[in-house]
Short mmCIF file of C-alpha atoms in Angstrom, two decimals:
data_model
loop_
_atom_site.label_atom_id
_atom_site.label_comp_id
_atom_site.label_asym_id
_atom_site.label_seq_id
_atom_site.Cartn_x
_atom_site.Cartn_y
_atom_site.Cartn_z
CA UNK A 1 0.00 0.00 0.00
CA UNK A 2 1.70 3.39 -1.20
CA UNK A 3 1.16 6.91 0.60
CA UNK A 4 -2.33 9.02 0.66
CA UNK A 5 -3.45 10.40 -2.85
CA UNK A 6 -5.39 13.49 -2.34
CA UNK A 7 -7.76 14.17 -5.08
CA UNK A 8 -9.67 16.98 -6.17
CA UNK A 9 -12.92 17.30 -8.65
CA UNK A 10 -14.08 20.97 -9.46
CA UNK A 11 -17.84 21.80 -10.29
CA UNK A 12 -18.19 18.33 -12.10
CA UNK A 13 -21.57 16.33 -12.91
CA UNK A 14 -23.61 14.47 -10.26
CA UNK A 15 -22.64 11.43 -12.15
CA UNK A 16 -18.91 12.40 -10.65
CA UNK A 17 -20.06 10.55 -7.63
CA UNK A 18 -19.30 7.05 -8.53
CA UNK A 19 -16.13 8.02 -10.50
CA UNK A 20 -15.30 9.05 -6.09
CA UNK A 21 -16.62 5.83 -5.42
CA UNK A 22 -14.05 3.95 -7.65
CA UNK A 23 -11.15 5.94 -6.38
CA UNK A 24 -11.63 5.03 -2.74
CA UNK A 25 -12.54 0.88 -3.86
CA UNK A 26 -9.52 0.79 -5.76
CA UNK A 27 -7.68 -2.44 -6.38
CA UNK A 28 -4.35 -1.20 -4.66
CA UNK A 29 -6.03 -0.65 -1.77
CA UNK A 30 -4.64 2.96 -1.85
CA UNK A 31 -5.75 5.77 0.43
CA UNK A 32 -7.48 8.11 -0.97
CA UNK A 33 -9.39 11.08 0.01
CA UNK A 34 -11.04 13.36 -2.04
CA UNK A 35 -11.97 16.94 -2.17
CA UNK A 36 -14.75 18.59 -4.59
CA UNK A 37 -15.59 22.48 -5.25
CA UNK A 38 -19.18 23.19 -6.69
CA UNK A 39 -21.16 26.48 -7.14
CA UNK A 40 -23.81 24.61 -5.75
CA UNK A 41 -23.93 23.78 -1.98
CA UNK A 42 -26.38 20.72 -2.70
CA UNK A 43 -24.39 19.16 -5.42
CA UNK A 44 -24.42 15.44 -4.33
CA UNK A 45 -20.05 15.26 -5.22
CA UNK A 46 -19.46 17.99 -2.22
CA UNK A 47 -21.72 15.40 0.04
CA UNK A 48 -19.35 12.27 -1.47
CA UNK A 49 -16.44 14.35 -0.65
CA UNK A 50 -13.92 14.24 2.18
CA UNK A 51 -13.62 17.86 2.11
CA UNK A 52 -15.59 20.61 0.24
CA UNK A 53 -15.44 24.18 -0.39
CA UNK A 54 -18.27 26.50 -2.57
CA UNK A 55 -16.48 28.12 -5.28
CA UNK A 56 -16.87 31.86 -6.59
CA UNK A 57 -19.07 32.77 -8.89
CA UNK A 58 -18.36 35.38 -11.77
CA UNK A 59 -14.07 34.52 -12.06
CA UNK A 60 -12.51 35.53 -15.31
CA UNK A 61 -10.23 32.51 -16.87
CA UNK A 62 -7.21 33.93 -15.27
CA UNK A 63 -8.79 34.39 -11.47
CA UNK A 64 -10.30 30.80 -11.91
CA UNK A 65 -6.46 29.61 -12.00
CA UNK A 66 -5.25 31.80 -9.24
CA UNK A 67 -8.49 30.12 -6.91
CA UNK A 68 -7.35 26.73 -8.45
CA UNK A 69 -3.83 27.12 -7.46
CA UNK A 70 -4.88 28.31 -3.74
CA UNK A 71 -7.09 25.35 -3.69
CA UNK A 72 -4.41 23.11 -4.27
CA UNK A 73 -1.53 24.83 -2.31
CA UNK A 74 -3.96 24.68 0.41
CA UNK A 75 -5.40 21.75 0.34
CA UNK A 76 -2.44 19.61 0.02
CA UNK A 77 -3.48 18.12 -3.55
CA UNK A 78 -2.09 15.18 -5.11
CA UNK A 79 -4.04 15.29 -8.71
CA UNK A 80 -6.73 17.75 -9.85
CA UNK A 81 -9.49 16.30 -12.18
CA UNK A 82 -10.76 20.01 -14.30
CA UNK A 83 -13.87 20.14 -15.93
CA UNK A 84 -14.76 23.92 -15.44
CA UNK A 85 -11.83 25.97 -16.76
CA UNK A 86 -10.05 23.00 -18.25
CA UNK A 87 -8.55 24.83 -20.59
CA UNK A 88 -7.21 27.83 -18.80
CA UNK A 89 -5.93 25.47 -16.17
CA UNK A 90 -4.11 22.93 -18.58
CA UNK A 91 -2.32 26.29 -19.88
CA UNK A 92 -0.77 27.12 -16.64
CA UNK A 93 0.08 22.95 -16.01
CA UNK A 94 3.76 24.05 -14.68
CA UNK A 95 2.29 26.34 -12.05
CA UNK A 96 0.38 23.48 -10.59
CA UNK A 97 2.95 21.34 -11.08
CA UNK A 98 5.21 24.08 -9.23
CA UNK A 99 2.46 23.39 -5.61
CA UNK A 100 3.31 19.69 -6.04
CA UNK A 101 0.25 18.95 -7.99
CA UNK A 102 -0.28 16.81 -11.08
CA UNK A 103 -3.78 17.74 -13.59
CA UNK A 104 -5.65 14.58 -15.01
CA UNK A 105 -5.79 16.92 -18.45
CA UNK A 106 -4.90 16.98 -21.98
CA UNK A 107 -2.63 19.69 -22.99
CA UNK A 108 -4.08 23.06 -23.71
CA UNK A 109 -4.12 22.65 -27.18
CA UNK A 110 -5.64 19.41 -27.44
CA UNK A 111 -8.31 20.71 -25.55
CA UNK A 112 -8.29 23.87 -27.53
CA UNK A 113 -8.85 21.50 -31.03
CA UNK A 114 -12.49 20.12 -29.54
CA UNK A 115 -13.69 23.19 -27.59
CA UNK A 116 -14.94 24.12 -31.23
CA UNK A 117 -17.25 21.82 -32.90
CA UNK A 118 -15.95 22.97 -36.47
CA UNK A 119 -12.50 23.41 -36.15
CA UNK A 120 -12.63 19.74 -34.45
CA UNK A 121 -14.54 18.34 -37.73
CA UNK A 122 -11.58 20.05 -39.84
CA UNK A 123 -8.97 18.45 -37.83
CA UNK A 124 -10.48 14.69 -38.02
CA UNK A 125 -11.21 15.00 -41.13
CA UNK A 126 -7.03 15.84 -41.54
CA UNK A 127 -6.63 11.98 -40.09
CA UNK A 128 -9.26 10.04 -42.57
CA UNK A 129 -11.76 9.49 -39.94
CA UNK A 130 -15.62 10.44 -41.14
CA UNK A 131 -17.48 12.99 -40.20
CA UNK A 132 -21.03 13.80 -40.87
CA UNK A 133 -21.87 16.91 -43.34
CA UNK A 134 -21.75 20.66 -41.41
CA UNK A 135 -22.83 23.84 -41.68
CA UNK A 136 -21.91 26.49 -39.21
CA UNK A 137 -24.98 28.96 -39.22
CA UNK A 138 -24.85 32.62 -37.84
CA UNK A 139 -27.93 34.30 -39.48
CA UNK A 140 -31.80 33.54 -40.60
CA UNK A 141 -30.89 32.66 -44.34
CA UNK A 142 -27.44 30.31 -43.26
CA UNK A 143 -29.89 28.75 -41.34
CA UNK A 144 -32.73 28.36 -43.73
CA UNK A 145 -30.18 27.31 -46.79
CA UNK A 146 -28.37 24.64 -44.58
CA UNK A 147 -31.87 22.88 -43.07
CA UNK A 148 -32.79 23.13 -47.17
CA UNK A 149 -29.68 21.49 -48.44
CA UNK A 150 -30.04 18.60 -45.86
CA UNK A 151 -33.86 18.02 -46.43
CA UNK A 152 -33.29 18.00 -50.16
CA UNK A 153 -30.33 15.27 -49.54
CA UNK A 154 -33.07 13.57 -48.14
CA UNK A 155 -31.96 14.02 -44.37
CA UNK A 156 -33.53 15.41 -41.14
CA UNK A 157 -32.24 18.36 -40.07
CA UNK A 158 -30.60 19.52 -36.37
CA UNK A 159 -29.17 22.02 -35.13
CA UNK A 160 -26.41 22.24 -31.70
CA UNK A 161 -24.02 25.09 -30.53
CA UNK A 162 -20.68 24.69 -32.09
CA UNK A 163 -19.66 24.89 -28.52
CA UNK A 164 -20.75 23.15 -25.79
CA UNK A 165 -20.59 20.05 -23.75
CA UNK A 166 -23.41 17.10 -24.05
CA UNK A 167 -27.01 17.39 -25.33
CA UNK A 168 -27.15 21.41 -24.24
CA UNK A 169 -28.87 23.17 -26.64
CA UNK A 170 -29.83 20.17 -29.30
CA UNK A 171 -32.58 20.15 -31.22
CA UNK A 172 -34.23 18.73 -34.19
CA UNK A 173 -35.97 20.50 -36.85
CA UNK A 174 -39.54 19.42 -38.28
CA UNK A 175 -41.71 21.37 -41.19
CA UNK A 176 -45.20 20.54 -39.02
CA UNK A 177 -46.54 23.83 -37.49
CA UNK A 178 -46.68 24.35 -33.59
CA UNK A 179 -49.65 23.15 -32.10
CA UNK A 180 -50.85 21.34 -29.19
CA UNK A 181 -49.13 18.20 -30.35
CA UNK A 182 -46.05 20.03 -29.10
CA UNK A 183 -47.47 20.76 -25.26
CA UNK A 184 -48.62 17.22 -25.06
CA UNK A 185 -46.87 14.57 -23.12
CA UNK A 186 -42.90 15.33 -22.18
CA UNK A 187 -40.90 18.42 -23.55
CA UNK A 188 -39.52 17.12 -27.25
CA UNK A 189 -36.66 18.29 -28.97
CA UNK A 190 -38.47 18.94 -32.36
CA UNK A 191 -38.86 22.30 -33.18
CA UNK A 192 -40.83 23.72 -35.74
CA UNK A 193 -38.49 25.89 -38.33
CA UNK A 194 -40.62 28.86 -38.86
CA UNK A 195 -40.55 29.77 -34.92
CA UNK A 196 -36.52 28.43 -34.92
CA UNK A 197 -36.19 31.25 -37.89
CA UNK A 198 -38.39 33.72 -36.10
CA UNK A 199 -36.71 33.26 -33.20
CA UNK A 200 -32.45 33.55 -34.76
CA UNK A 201 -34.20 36.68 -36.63
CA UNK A 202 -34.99 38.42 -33.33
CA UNK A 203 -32.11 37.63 -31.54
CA UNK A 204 -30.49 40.40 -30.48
CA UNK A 205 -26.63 38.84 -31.68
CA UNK A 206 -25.59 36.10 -34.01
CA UNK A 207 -25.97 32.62 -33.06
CA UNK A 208 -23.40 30.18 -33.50
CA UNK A 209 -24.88 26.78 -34.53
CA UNK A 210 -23.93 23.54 -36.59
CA UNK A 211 -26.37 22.31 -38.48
CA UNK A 212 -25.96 18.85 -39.38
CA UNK A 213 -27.99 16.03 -40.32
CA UNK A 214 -29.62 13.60 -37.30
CA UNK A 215 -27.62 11.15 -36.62
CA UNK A 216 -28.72 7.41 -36.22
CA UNK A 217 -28.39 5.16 -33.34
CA UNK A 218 -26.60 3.09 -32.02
CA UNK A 219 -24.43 5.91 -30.38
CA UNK A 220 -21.07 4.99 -29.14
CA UNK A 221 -19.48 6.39 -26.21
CA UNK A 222 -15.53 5.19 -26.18
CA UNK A 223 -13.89 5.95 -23.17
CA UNK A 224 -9.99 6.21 -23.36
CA UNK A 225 -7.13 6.47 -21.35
CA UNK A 226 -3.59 7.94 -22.92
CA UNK A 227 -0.64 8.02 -21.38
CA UNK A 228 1.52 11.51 -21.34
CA UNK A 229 3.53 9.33 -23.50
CA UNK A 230 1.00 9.51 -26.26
CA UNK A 231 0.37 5.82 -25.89
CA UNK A 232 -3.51 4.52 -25.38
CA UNK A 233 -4.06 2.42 -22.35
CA UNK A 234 -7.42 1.82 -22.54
CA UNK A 235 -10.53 1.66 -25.10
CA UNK A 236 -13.91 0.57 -24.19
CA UNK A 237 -16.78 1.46 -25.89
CA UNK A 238 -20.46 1.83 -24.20
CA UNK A 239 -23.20 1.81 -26.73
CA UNK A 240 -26.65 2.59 -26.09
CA UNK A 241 -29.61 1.91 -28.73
CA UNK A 242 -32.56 3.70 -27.13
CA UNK A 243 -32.83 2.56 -23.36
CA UNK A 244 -30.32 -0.35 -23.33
CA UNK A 245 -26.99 0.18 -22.99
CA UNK A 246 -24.04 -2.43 -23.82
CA UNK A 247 -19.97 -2.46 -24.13
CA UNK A 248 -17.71 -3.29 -27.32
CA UNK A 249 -14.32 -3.60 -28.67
CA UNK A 250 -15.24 -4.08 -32.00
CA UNK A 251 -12.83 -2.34 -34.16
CA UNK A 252 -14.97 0.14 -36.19
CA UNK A 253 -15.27 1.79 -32.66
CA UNK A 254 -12.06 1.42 -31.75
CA UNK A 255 -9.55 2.23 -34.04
CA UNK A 256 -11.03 5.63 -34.79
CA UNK A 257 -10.84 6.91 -31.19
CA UNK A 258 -7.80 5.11 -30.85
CA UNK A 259 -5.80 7.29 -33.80
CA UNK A 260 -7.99 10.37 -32.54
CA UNK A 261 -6.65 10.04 -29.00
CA UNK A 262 -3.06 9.46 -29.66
CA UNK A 263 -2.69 11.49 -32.71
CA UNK A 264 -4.06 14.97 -30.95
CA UNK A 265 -2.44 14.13 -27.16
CA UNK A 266 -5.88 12.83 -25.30
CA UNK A 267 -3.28 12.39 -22.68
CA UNK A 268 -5.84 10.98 -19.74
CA UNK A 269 -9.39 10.26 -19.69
CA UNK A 270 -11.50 11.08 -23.14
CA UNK A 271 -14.46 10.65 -24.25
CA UNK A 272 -15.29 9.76 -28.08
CA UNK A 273 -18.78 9.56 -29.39
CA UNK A 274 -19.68 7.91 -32.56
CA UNK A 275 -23.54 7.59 -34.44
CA UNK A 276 -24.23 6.48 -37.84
CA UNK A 277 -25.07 8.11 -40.67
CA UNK A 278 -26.59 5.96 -43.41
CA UNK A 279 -24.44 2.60 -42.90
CA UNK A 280 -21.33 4.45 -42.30
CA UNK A 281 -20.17 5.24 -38.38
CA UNK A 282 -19.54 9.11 -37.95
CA UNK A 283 -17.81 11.09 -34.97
CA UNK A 284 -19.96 13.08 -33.64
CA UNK A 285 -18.11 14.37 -30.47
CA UNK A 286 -15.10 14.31 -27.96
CA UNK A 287 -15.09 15.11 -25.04
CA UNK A 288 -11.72 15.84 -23.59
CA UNK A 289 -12.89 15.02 -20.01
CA UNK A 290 -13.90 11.80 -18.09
CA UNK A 291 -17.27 11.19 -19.09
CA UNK A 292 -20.45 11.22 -16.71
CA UNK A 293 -20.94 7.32 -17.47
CA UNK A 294 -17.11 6.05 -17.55
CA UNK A 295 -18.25 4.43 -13.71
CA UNK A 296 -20.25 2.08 -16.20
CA UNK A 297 -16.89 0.44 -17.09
CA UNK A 298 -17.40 -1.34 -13.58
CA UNK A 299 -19.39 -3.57 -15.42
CA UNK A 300 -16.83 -4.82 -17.24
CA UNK A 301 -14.21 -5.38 -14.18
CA UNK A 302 -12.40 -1.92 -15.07
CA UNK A 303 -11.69 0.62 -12.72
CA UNK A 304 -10.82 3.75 -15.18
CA UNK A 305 -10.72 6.39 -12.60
CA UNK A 306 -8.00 4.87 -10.51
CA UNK A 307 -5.98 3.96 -13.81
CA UNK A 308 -6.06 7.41 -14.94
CA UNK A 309 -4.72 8.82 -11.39
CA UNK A 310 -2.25 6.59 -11.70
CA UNK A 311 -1.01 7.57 -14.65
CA UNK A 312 -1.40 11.42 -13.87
CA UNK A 313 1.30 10.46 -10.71
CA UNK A 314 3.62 8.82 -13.02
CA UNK A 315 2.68 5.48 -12.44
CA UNK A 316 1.94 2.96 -15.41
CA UNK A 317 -1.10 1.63 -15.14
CA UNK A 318 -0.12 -0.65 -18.08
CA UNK A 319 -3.01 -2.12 -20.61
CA UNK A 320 -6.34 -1.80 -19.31
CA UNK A 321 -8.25 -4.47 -20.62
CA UNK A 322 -11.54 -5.65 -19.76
CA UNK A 323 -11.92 -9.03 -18.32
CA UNK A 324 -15.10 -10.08 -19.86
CA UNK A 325 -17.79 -7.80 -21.18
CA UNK A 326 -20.37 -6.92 -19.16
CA UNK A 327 -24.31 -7.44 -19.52
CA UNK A 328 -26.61 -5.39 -21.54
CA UNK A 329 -28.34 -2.74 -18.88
CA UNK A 330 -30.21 0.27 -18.61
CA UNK A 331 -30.06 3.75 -16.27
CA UNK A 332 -32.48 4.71 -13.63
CA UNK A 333 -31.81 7.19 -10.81
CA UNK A 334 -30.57 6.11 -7.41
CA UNK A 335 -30.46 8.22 -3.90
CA UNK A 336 -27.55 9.89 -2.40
CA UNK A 337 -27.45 12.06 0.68
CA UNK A 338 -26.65 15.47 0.64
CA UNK A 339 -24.73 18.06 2.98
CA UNK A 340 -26.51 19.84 5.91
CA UNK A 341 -28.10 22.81 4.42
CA UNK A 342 -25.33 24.95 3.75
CA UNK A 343 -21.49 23.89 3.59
CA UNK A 344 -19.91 24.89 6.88
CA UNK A 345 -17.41 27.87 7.01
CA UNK A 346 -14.17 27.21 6.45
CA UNK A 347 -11.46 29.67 7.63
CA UNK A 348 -8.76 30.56 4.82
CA UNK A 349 -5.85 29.95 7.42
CA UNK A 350 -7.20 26.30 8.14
CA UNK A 351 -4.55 23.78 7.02
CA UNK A 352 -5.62 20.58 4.96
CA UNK A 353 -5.17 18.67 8.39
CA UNK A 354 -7.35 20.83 10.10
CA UNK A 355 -9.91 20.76 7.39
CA UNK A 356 -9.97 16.79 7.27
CA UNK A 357 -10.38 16.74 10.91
CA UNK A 358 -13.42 18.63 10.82
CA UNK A 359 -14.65 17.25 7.78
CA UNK A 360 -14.37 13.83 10.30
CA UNK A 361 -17.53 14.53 11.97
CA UNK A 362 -20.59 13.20 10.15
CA UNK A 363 -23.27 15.59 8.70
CA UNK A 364 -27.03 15.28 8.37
CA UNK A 365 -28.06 14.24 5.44
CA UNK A 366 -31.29 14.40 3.28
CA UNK A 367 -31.75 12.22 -0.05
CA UNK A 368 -30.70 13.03 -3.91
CA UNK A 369 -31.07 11.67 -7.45
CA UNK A 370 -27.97 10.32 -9.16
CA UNK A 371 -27.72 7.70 -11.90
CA UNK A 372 -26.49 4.42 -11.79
CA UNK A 373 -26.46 1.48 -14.48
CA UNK A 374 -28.80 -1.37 -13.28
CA UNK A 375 -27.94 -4.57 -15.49
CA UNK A 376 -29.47 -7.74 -15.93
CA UNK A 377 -29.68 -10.22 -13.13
CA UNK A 378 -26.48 -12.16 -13.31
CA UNK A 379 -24.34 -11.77 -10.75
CA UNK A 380 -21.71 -9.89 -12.40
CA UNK A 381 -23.81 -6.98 -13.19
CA UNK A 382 -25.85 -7.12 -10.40
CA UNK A 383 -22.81 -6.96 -7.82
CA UNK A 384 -21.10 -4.18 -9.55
CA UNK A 385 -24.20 -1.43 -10.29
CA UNK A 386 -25.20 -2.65 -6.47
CA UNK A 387 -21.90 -1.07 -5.63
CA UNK A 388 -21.90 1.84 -7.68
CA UNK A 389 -25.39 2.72 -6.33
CA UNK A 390 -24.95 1.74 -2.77
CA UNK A 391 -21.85 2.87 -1.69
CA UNK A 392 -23.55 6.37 0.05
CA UNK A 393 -23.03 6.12 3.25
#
């Protein structure tokens, strides 16, 4: 057993709760203890953590890093997972590494690349690896010509911000008029043009869209590890086909994020999405961050988290490959307890010691939704997601 890792996770997802949950149950039997900053005091990762602090609201780029850096100095950090600020952060990488920490990031540029939806498409495309057809709209009539050109190719039409992170702001165009079709049931994501139009005519600036065609499922999800050597460690790929959800290593996946992770410097945990178009499998996205369901991996025997901190500490996690597949499953929301009602105050002079001390002392709690994958009864999948959703207390 090696020396305490301190961890820390900035205003991540709610997911971020079981990738804690693998850290701590990690096959080295490693101490670890984690810390997590959120803008909101009942986000269910500052309840998982050993430690927690609020974060400011309204920092510019450059003051994010300077609260970063305090964080870490102060806290005694090991390795700091970004999500918020990733970019600004990876940029000053020397400073952190300066306080004795290490970041679970890709370089600056790398992340740069696939901040952009558009310039990302232009680079893949550089590497022989398909993307679907784009345009980037900014007005009414680039809007109007690019939904026309798809719908004549015989294609549906959508529309998401050329920057962004997940499903924000996606939505799929349809010719039928609004009507009370649209207000029955659950919110949908079709949209009828003429109010989309209406609505990019009134804006008061441009918009900055991509308007592609609609992508078919099954969407893959391949999560991969590089090394800061350039080297992949790890590629799994989750798939999901309406509610069930699946792994593969089938190569069509594979070898596509593979070549997109080691040829732009994915050093540490990625995230590259795949959909079909026609019979043909597209990229649609990467993410340049661990992914909200990489804690699905359990399924398959992997621990990803703890590989990737390994690797950000200069330790080798060598090839991570999956023992057996697991089970087809599905998602449904679990409970997790949450902070008292406010995070306690934390004097700026308190050291990390003094902070886990207090931090000792057990806190009411009151329940909150996260997800966890539920598979099929065999005892595989059972044991695992029983573990990811249990493990609260």
């Amino acid at each position: 057993m090696g020396s305490r890792v301190r961890v820390w996770l900035n205003r991540t997802y709610a997911e971020n709760v079981f990738f804690m949950d693998q850290l701590r149950r990690n096959p080295h039997d490693r101490a670890v203890e984690i810390h997590a900053t959120h803008g909101d005091a009942d986000s269910p990762v500052l309840a998982a953590a050993d430690t927690a602090d609020l974060e400011p609201e309204g920092l510019s780029p450059a003051a994010y890093v300077e609260f970063a850096l305090d964080q870490c100095a102060r806290r005694g950090i090991d390795v700091f997972v970004p999500r918020l600020q990733q970019a600004a952060i990876a940029a000053h990488r020397a400073d952190f590494e300066a306080v004795g920490t290490a970041l679970l990031a890709p370089p600056a540029e790398a992340i740069d690349v696939f901040e952009d939806k558009v310039t990302a498409y232009e680079a893949v495309q550089g590497l022989g690896i398909p993307v679907p057809p784009w345009w980037r709209v900014t007005t009414e009539a680039e809007l109007l010509a690019a939904v026309e050109e798809l719908e004549s190719a015989g294609y549906k039409a959508c529309f998401k911000p050329a920057a962004g992170a997940g499903g924000v702001g996606f939505r799929i165009i349809t010719r039928d008029p609004f009507s009370l079709s649209h207000l029955n049931g659950f919110p949908s994501p079709y949209v009828p043009l003429d109010l989309v139009a209406q609505a990019v005519r009134d804006a008061e600036e441009p918009v900055d869209w991509l308007v592609m065609p609609r992508l078919e499922q099954p969407e893959v999800s391949v999560d991969c590890l590089t090394g800061p050597d350039d080297r992949i460690r790890m590629a799994i790929g989750r798939t999901k086909n309406g509610r069930r959800r699946g792994f593969t290593l089938h190569e069509q996946w594979i070898e596509p994020a593979r070549q997109l992770a080691e040829s732009f410097r994915l050093h540490y945990l990625s995230n590259i999405q795949f959909r079909m178009l026609g019979d043909e499998p597209v990229l649609m996205d990467v993410n340049t961050r661990p992914a909200g369901g990489l804690h699905q991996l359990s399924l398959c025997g992997v621990n990803a988290p703890w590989a990737a901190v390994q690797s950000a500490l200069g330790e080798d996690p060598g090839e991570v490959v999956p023992r057996f597949l697991g089970t087809d499953y599905t998602v449904v929301s679990g409970l997790r307890p949450l902070r008292a009602v406010s995070l306690p105050r934390q004097r700026a002079e308190e050291t990390a010691d003094t902070v886990q001390e207090a931090s000792a002392v057990p806190l009411p709690a009151l329940p909150a939704q996260a997800s966890a994958p539920v598979g099929l009864p065999t005892a595989d999948s059972v044991s695992a997601s029983t573990a990811e959703a249990g493990a609260t207390a």
